[in-house]
PDB file of C-alpha atoms in Angstrom:
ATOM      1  CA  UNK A 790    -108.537   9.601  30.893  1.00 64.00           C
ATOM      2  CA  UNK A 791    -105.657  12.036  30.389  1.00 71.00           C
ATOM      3  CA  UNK A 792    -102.325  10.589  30.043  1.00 88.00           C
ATOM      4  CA  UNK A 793    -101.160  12.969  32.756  1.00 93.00           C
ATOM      5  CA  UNK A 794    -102.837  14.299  35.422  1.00 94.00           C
ATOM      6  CA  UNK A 795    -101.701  16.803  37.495  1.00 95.00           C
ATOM      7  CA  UNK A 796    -104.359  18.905  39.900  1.00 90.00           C
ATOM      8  CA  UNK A 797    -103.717  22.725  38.544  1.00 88.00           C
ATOM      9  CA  UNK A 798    -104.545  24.019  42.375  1.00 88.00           C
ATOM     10  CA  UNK A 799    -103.039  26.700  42.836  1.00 94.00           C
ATOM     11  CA  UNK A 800    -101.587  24.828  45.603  1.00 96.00           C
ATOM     12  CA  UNK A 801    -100.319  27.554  48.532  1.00 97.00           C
ATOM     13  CA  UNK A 802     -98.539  26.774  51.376  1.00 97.00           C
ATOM     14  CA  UNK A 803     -96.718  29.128  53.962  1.00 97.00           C
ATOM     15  CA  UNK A 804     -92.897  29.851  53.594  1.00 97.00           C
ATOM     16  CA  UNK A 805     -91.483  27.762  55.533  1.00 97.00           C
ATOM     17  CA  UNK A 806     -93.576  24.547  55.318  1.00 97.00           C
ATOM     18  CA  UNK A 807     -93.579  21.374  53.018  1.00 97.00           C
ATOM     19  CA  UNK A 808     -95.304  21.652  49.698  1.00 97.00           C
ATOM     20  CA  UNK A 809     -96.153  18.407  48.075  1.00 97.00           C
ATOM     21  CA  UNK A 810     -97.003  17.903  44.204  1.00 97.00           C
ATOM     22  CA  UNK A 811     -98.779  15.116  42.572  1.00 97.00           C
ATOM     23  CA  UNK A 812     -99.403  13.671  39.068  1.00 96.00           C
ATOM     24  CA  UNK A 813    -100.842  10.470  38.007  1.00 96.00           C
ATOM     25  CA  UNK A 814     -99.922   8.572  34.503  1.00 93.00           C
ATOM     26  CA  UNK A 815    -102.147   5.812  32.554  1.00 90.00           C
ATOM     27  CA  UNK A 816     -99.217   4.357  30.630  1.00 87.00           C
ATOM     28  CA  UNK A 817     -97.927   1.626  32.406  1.00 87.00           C
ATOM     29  CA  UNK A 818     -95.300   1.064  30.494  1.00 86.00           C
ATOM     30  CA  UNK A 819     -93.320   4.410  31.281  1.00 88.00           C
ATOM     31  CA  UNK A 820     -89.969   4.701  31.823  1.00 86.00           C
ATOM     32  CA  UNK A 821     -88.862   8.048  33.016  1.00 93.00           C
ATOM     33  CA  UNK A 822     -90.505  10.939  35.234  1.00 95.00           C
ATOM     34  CA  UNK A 823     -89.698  14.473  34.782  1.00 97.00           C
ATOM     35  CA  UNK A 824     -90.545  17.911  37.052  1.00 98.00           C
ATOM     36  CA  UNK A 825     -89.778  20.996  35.044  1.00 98.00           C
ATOM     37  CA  UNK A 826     -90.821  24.059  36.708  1.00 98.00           C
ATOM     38  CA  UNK A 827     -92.375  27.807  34.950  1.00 97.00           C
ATOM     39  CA  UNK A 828     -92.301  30.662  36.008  1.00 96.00           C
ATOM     40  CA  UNK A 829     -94.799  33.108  34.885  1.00 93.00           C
ATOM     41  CA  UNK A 830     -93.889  34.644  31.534  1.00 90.00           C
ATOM     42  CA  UNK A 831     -91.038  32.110  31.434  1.00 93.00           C
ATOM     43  CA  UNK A 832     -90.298  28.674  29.601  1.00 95.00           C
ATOM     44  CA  UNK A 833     -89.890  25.664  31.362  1.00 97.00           C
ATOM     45  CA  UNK A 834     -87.005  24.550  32.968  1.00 96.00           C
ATOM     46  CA  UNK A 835     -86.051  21.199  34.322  1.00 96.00           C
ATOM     47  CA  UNK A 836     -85.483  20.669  37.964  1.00 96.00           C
ATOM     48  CA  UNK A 837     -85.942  16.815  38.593  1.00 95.00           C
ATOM     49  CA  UNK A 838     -86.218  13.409  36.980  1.00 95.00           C
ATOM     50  CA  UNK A 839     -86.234  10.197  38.591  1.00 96.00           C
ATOM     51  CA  UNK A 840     -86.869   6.600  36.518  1.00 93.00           C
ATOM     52  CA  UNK A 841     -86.242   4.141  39.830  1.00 93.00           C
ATOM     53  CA  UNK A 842     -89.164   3.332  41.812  1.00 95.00           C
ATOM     54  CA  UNK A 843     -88.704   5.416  45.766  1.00 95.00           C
ATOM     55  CA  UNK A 844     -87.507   8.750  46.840  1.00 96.00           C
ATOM     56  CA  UNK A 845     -84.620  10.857  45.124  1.00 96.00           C
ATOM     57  CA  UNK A 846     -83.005  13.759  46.603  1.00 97.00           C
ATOM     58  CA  UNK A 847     -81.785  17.306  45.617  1.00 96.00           C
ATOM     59  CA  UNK A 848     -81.506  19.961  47.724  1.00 97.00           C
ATOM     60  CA  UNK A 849     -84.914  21.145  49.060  1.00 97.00           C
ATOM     61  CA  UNK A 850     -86.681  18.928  46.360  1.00 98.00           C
ATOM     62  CA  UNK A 851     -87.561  15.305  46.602  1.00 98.00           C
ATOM     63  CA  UNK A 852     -88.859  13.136  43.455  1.00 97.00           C
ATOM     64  CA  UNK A 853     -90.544  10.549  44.607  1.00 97.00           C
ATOM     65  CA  UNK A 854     -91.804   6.900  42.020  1.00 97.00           C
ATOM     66  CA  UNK A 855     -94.518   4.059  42.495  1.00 96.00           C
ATOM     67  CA  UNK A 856     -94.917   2.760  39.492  1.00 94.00           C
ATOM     68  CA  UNK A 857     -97.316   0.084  40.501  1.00 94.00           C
ATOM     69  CA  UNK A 858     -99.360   3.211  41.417  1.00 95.00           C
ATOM     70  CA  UNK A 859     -98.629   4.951  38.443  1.00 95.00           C
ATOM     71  CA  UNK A 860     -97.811   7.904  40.865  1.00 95.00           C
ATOM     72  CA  UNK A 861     -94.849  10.117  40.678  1.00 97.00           C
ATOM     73  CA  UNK A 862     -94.537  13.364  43.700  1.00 97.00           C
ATOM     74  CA  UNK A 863     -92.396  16.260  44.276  1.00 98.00           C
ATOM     75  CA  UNK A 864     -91.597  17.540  47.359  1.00 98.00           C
ATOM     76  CA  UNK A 865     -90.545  21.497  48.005  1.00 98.00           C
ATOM     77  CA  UNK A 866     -89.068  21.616  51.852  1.00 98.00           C
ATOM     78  CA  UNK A 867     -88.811  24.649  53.277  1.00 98.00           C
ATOM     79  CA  UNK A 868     -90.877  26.512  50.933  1.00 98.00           C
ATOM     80  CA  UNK A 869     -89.676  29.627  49.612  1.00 97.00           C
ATOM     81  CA  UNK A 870     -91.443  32.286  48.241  1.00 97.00           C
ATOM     82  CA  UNK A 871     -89.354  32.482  45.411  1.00 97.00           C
ATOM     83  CA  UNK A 872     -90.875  28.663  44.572  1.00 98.00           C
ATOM     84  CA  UNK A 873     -93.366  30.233  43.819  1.00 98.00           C
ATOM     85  CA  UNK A 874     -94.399  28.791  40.136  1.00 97.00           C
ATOM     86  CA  UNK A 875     -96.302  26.665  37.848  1.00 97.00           C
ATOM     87  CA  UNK A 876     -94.729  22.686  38.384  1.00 98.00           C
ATOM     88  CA  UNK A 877     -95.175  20.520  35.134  1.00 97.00           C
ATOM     89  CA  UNK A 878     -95.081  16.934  35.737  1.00 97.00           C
ATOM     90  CA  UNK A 879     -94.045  15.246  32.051  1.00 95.00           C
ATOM     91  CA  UNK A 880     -93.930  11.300  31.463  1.00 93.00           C
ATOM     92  CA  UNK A 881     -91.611   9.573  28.763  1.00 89.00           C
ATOM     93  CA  UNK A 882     -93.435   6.634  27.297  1.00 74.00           C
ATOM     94  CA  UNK A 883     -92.908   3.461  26.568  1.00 64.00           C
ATOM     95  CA  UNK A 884     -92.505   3.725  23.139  1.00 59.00           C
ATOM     96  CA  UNK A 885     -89.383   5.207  21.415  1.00 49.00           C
ATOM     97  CA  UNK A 886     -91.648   8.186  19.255  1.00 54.00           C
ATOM     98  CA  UNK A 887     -89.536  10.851  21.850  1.00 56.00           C
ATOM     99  CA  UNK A 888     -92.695  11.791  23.456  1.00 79.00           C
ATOM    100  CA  UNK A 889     -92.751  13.006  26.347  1.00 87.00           C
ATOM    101  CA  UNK A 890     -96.406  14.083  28.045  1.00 90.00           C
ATOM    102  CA  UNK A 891     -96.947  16.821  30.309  1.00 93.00           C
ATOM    103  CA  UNK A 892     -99.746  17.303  32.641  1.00 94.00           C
ATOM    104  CA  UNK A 893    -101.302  20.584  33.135  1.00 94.00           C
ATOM    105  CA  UNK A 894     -99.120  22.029  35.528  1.00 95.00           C
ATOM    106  CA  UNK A 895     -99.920  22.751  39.513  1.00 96.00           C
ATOM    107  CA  UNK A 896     -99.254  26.801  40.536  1.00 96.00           C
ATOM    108  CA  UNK A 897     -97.889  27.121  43.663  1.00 97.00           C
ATOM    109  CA  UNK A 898     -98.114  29.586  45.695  1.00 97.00           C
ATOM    110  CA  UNK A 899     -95.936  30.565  48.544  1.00 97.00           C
ATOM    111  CA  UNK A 900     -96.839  33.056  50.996  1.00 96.00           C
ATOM    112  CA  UNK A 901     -94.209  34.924  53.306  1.00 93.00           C
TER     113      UNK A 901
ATOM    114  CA  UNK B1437     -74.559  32.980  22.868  1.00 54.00           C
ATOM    115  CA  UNK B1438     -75.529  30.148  24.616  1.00 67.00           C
ATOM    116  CA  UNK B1439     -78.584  28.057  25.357  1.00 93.00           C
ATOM    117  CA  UNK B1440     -81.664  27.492  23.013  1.00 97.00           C
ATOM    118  CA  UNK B1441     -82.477  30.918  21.044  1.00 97.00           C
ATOM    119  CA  UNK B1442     -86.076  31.733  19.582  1.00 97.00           C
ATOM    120  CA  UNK B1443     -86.621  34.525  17.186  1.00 97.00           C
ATOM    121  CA  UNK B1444     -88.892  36.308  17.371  1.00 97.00           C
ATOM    122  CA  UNK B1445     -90.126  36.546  21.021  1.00 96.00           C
ATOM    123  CA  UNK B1446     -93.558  37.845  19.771  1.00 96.00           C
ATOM    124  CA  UNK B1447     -95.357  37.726  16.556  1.00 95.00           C
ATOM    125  CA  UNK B1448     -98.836  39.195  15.484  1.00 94.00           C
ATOM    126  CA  UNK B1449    -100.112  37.560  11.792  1.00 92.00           C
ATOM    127  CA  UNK B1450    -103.501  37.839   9.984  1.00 89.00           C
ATOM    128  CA  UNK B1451    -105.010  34.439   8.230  1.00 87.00           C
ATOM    129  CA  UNK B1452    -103.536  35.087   5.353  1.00 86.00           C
ATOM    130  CA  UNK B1453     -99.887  35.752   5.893  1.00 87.00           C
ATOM    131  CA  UNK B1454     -97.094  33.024   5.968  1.00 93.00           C
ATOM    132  CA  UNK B1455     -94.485  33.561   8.432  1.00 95.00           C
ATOM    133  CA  UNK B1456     -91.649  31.526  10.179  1.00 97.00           C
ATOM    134  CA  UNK B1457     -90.575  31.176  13.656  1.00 98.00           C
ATOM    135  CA  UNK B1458     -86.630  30.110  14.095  1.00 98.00           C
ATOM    136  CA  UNK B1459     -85.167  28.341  16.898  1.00 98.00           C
ATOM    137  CA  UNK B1460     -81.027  27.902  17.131  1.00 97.00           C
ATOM    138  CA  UNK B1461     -79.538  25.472  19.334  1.00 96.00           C
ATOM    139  CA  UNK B1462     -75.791  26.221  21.060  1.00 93.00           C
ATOM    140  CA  UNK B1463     -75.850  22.944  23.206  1.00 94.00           C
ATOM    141  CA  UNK B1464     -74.357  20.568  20.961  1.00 92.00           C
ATOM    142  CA  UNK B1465     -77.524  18.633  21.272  1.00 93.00           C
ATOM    143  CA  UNK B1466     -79.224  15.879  18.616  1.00 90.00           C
ATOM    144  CA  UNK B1467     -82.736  16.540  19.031  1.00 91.00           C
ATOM    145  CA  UNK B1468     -85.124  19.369  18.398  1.00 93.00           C
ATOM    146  CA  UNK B1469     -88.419  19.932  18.961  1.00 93.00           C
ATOM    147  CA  UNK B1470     -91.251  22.283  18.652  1.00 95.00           C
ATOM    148  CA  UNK B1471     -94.162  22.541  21.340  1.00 95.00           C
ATOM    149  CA  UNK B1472     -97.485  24.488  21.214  1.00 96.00           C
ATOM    150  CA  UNK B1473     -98.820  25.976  24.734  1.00 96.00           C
ATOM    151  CA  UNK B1474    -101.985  27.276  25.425  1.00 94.00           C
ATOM    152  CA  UNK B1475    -103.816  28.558  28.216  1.00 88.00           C
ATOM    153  CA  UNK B1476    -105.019  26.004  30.559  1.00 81.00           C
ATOM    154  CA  UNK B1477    -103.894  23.252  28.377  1.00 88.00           C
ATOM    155  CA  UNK B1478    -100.971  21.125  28.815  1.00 90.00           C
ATOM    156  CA  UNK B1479     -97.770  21.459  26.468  1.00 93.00           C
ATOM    157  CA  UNK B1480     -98.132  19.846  22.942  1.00 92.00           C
ATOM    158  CA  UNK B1481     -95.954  18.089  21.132  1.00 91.00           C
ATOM    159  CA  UNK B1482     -96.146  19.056  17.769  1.00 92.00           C
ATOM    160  CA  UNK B1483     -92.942  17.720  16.156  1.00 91.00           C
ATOM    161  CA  UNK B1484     -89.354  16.465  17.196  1.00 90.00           C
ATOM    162  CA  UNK B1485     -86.042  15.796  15.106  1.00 90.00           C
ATOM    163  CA  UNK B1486     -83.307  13.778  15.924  1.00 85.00           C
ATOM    164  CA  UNK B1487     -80.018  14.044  14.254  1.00 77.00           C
ATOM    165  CA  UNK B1488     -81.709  16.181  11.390  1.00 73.00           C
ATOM    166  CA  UNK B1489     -84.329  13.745  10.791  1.00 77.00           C
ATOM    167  CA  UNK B1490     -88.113  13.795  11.412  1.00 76.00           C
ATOM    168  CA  UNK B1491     -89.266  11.237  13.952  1.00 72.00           C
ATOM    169  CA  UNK B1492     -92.803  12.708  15.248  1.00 71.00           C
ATOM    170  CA  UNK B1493     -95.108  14.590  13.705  1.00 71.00           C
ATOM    171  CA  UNK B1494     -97.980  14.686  16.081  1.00 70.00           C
ATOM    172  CA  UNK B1495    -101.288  15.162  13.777  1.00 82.00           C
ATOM    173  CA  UNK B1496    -100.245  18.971  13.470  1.00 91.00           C
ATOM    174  CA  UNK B1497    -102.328  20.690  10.861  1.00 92.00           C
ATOM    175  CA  UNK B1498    -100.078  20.884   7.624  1.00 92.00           C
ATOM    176  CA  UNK B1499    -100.756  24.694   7.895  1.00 94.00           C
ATOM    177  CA  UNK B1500     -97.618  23.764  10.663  1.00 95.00           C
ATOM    178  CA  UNK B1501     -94.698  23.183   8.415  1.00 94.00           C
ATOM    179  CA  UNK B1502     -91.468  22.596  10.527  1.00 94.00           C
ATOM    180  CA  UNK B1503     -87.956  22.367   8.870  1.00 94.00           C
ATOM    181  CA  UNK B1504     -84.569  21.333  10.260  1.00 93.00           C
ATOM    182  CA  UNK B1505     -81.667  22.192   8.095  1.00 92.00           C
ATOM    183  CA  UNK B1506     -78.686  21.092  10.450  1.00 91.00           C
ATOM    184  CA  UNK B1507     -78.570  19.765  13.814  1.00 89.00           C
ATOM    185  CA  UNK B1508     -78.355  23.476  15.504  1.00 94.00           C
ATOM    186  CA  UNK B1509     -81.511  25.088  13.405  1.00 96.00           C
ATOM    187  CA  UNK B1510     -85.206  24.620  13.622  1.00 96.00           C
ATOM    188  CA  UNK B1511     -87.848  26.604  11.717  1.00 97.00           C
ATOM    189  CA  UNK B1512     -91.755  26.206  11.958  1.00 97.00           C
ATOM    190  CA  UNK B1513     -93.235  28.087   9.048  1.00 97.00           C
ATOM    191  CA  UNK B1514     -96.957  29.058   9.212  1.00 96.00           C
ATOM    192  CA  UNK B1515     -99.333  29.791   6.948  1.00 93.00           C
ATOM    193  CA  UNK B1516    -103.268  30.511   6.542  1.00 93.00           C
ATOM    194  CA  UNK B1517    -103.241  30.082  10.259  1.00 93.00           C
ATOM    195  CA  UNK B1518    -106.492  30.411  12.514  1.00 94.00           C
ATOM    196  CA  UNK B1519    -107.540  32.317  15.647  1.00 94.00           C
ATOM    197  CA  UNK B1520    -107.044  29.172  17.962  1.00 93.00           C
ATOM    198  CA  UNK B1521    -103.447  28.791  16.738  1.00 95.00           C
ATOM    199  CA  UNK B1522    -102.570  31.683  18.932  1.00 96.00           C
ATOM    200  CA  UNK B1523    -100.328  30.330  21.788  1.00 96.00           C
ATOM    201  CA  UNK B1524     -96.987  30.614  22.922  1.00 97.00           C
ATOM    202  CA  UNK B1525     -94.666  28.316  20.521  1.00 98.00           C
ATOM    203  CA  UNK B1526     -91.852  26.108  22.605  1.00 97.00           C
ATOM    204  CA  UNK B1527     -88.429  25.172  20.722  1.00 97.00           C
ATOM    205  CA  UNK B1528     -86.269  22.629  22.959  1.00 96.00           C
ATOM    206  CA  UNK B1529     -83.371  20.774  22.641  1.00 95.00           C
ATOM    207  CA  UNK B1530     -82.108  17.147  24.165  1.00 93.00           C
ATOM    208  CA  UNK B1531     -79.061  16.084  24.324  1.00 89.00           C
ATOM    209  CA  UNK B1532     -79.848  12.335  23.977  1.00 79.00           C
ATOM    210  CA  UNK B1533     -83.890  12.480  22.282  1.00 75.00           C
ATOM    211  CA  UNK B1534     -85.327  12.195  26.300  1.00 79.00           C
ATOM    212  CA  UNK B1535     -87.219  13.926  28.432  1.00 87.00           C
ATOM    213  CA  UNK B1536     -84.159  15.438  29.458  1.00 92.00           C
ATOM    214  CA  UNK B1537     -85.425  18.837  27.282  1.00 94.00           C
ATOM    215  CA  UNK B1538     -84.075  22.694  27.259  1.00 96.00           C
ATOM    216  CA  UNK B1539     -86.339  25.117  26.343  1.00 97.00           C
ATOM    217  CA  UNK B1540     -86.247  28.665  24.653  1.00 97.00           C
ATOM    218  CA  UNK B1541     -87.841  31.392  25.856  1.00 96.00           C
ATOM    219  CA  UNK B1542     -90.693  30.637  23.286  1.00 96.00           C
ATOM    220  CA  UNK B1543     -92.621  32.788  20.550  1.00 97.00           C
ATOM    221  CA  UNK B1544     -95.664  34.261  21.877  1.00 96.00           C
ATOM    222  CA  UNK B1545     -98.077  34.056  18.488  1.00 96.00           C
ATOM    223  CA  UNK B1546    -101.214  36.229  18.057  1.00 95.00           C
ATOM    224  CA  UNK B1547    -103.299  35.451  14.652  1.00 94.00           C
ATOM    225  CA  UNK B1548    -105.748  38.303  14.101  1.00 92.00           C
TER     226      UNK B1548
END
């Protein structure tokens, strides 16, 4: 089982509409949840982290925690095509090595 | 300048050379790491400092041999290096050792 999943899509939605991101995470024991976002030919960047189970809000983007479902989301409102990117879901253990996981990434695509 | 700094952006090495791939950090910041990323593979870890010293080393071949001489420099020197070690190469900095990480803009390695 991979540490973190993510499903690589690509994911596309129309501009304008919701896009929603998963990832799932086998360590139980994690503490903190992190959405960095890539553009192509760019380096990640970070746009969210969240470490309290429920929802937590910035802007058009939503982080959203179970941990008794090992399940962390990101939601894009109002799409834009300039969202349009490679979403890395990354998972900071439970152990104190300062590793953090990433999943594989989800491209989304957002169509005008 | 400002941010985290990777020289050089691309580099093309036969087996047999030994080169080095820098990484300067203008954040203030206490950790450092390097990260390997492939094509349709998740990001790597392949080593992280804090405060200067190393505290993962994440089974990277020793042909991999990272150096941090102060808290704002971070060098990954290769040598003898194979075909599947061609990737894009990931410096980042944290301010606290978290998840909370700042990338470069990454050195895109070819080995002939």
């Amino acid at each position: 089982q991979k540490e973190v999943e993510q499903n690589s899509g690509p994911l596309s939605v129309p501009e304008g509409a919701i896009a929603s991101l998963n990832c799932t995470y086998s360590d139980r024991g994690s503490q903190s949840f992190f959405w960095y976002r890539q553009y192509s030919g760019k380096s990640p960047e970070l746009i969210m982290f969240i470490y309290s189970n429920g929802d937590k809000e910035d802007g058009r983007f939503t982080a959203q925690l179970n941990k008794a479902s090992q399940y962390v989301s990101l939601l894009i409102r109002d799409s834009q095509p300039s969202d349009s990117a490679t979403y890395l879901c990354a998972v900071y253990g439970s152990s104190n090595t300062g590793k953090l996981i990433f999943g594989q990434g989800t491209t989304l695509q957002v169509k005008p | 300048e400002t941010g985290v700094t990777q020289t050089p952006r691309h580099l093309v090495m036969g087996m047999t050379n030994k080169k080095s791939l820098k990484c300067e950090q203008h954040l203030g910041h206490n950790a450092m790491y390097w990260y390997k990323q492939s094509a349709k593979k998740p990001l790597e870890l392949m080593f992280v400092y804090s405060l200067e010293e190393r505290v993962e080393n994440n089974s990277v071949p020793s042909r991999f041999s990272p150096e941090c001489p102060n808290s704002s420099h971070l060098f990954l020197h290769l040598h003898t290096l194979q075909p599947e070690d061609s990737a894009l190469y990931l410096c980042a900095s944290s301010i606290r050792g978290d998840g909370e990480l700042f990338f470069g803009e990454g050195s895109r390695l070819t080995v002939l």
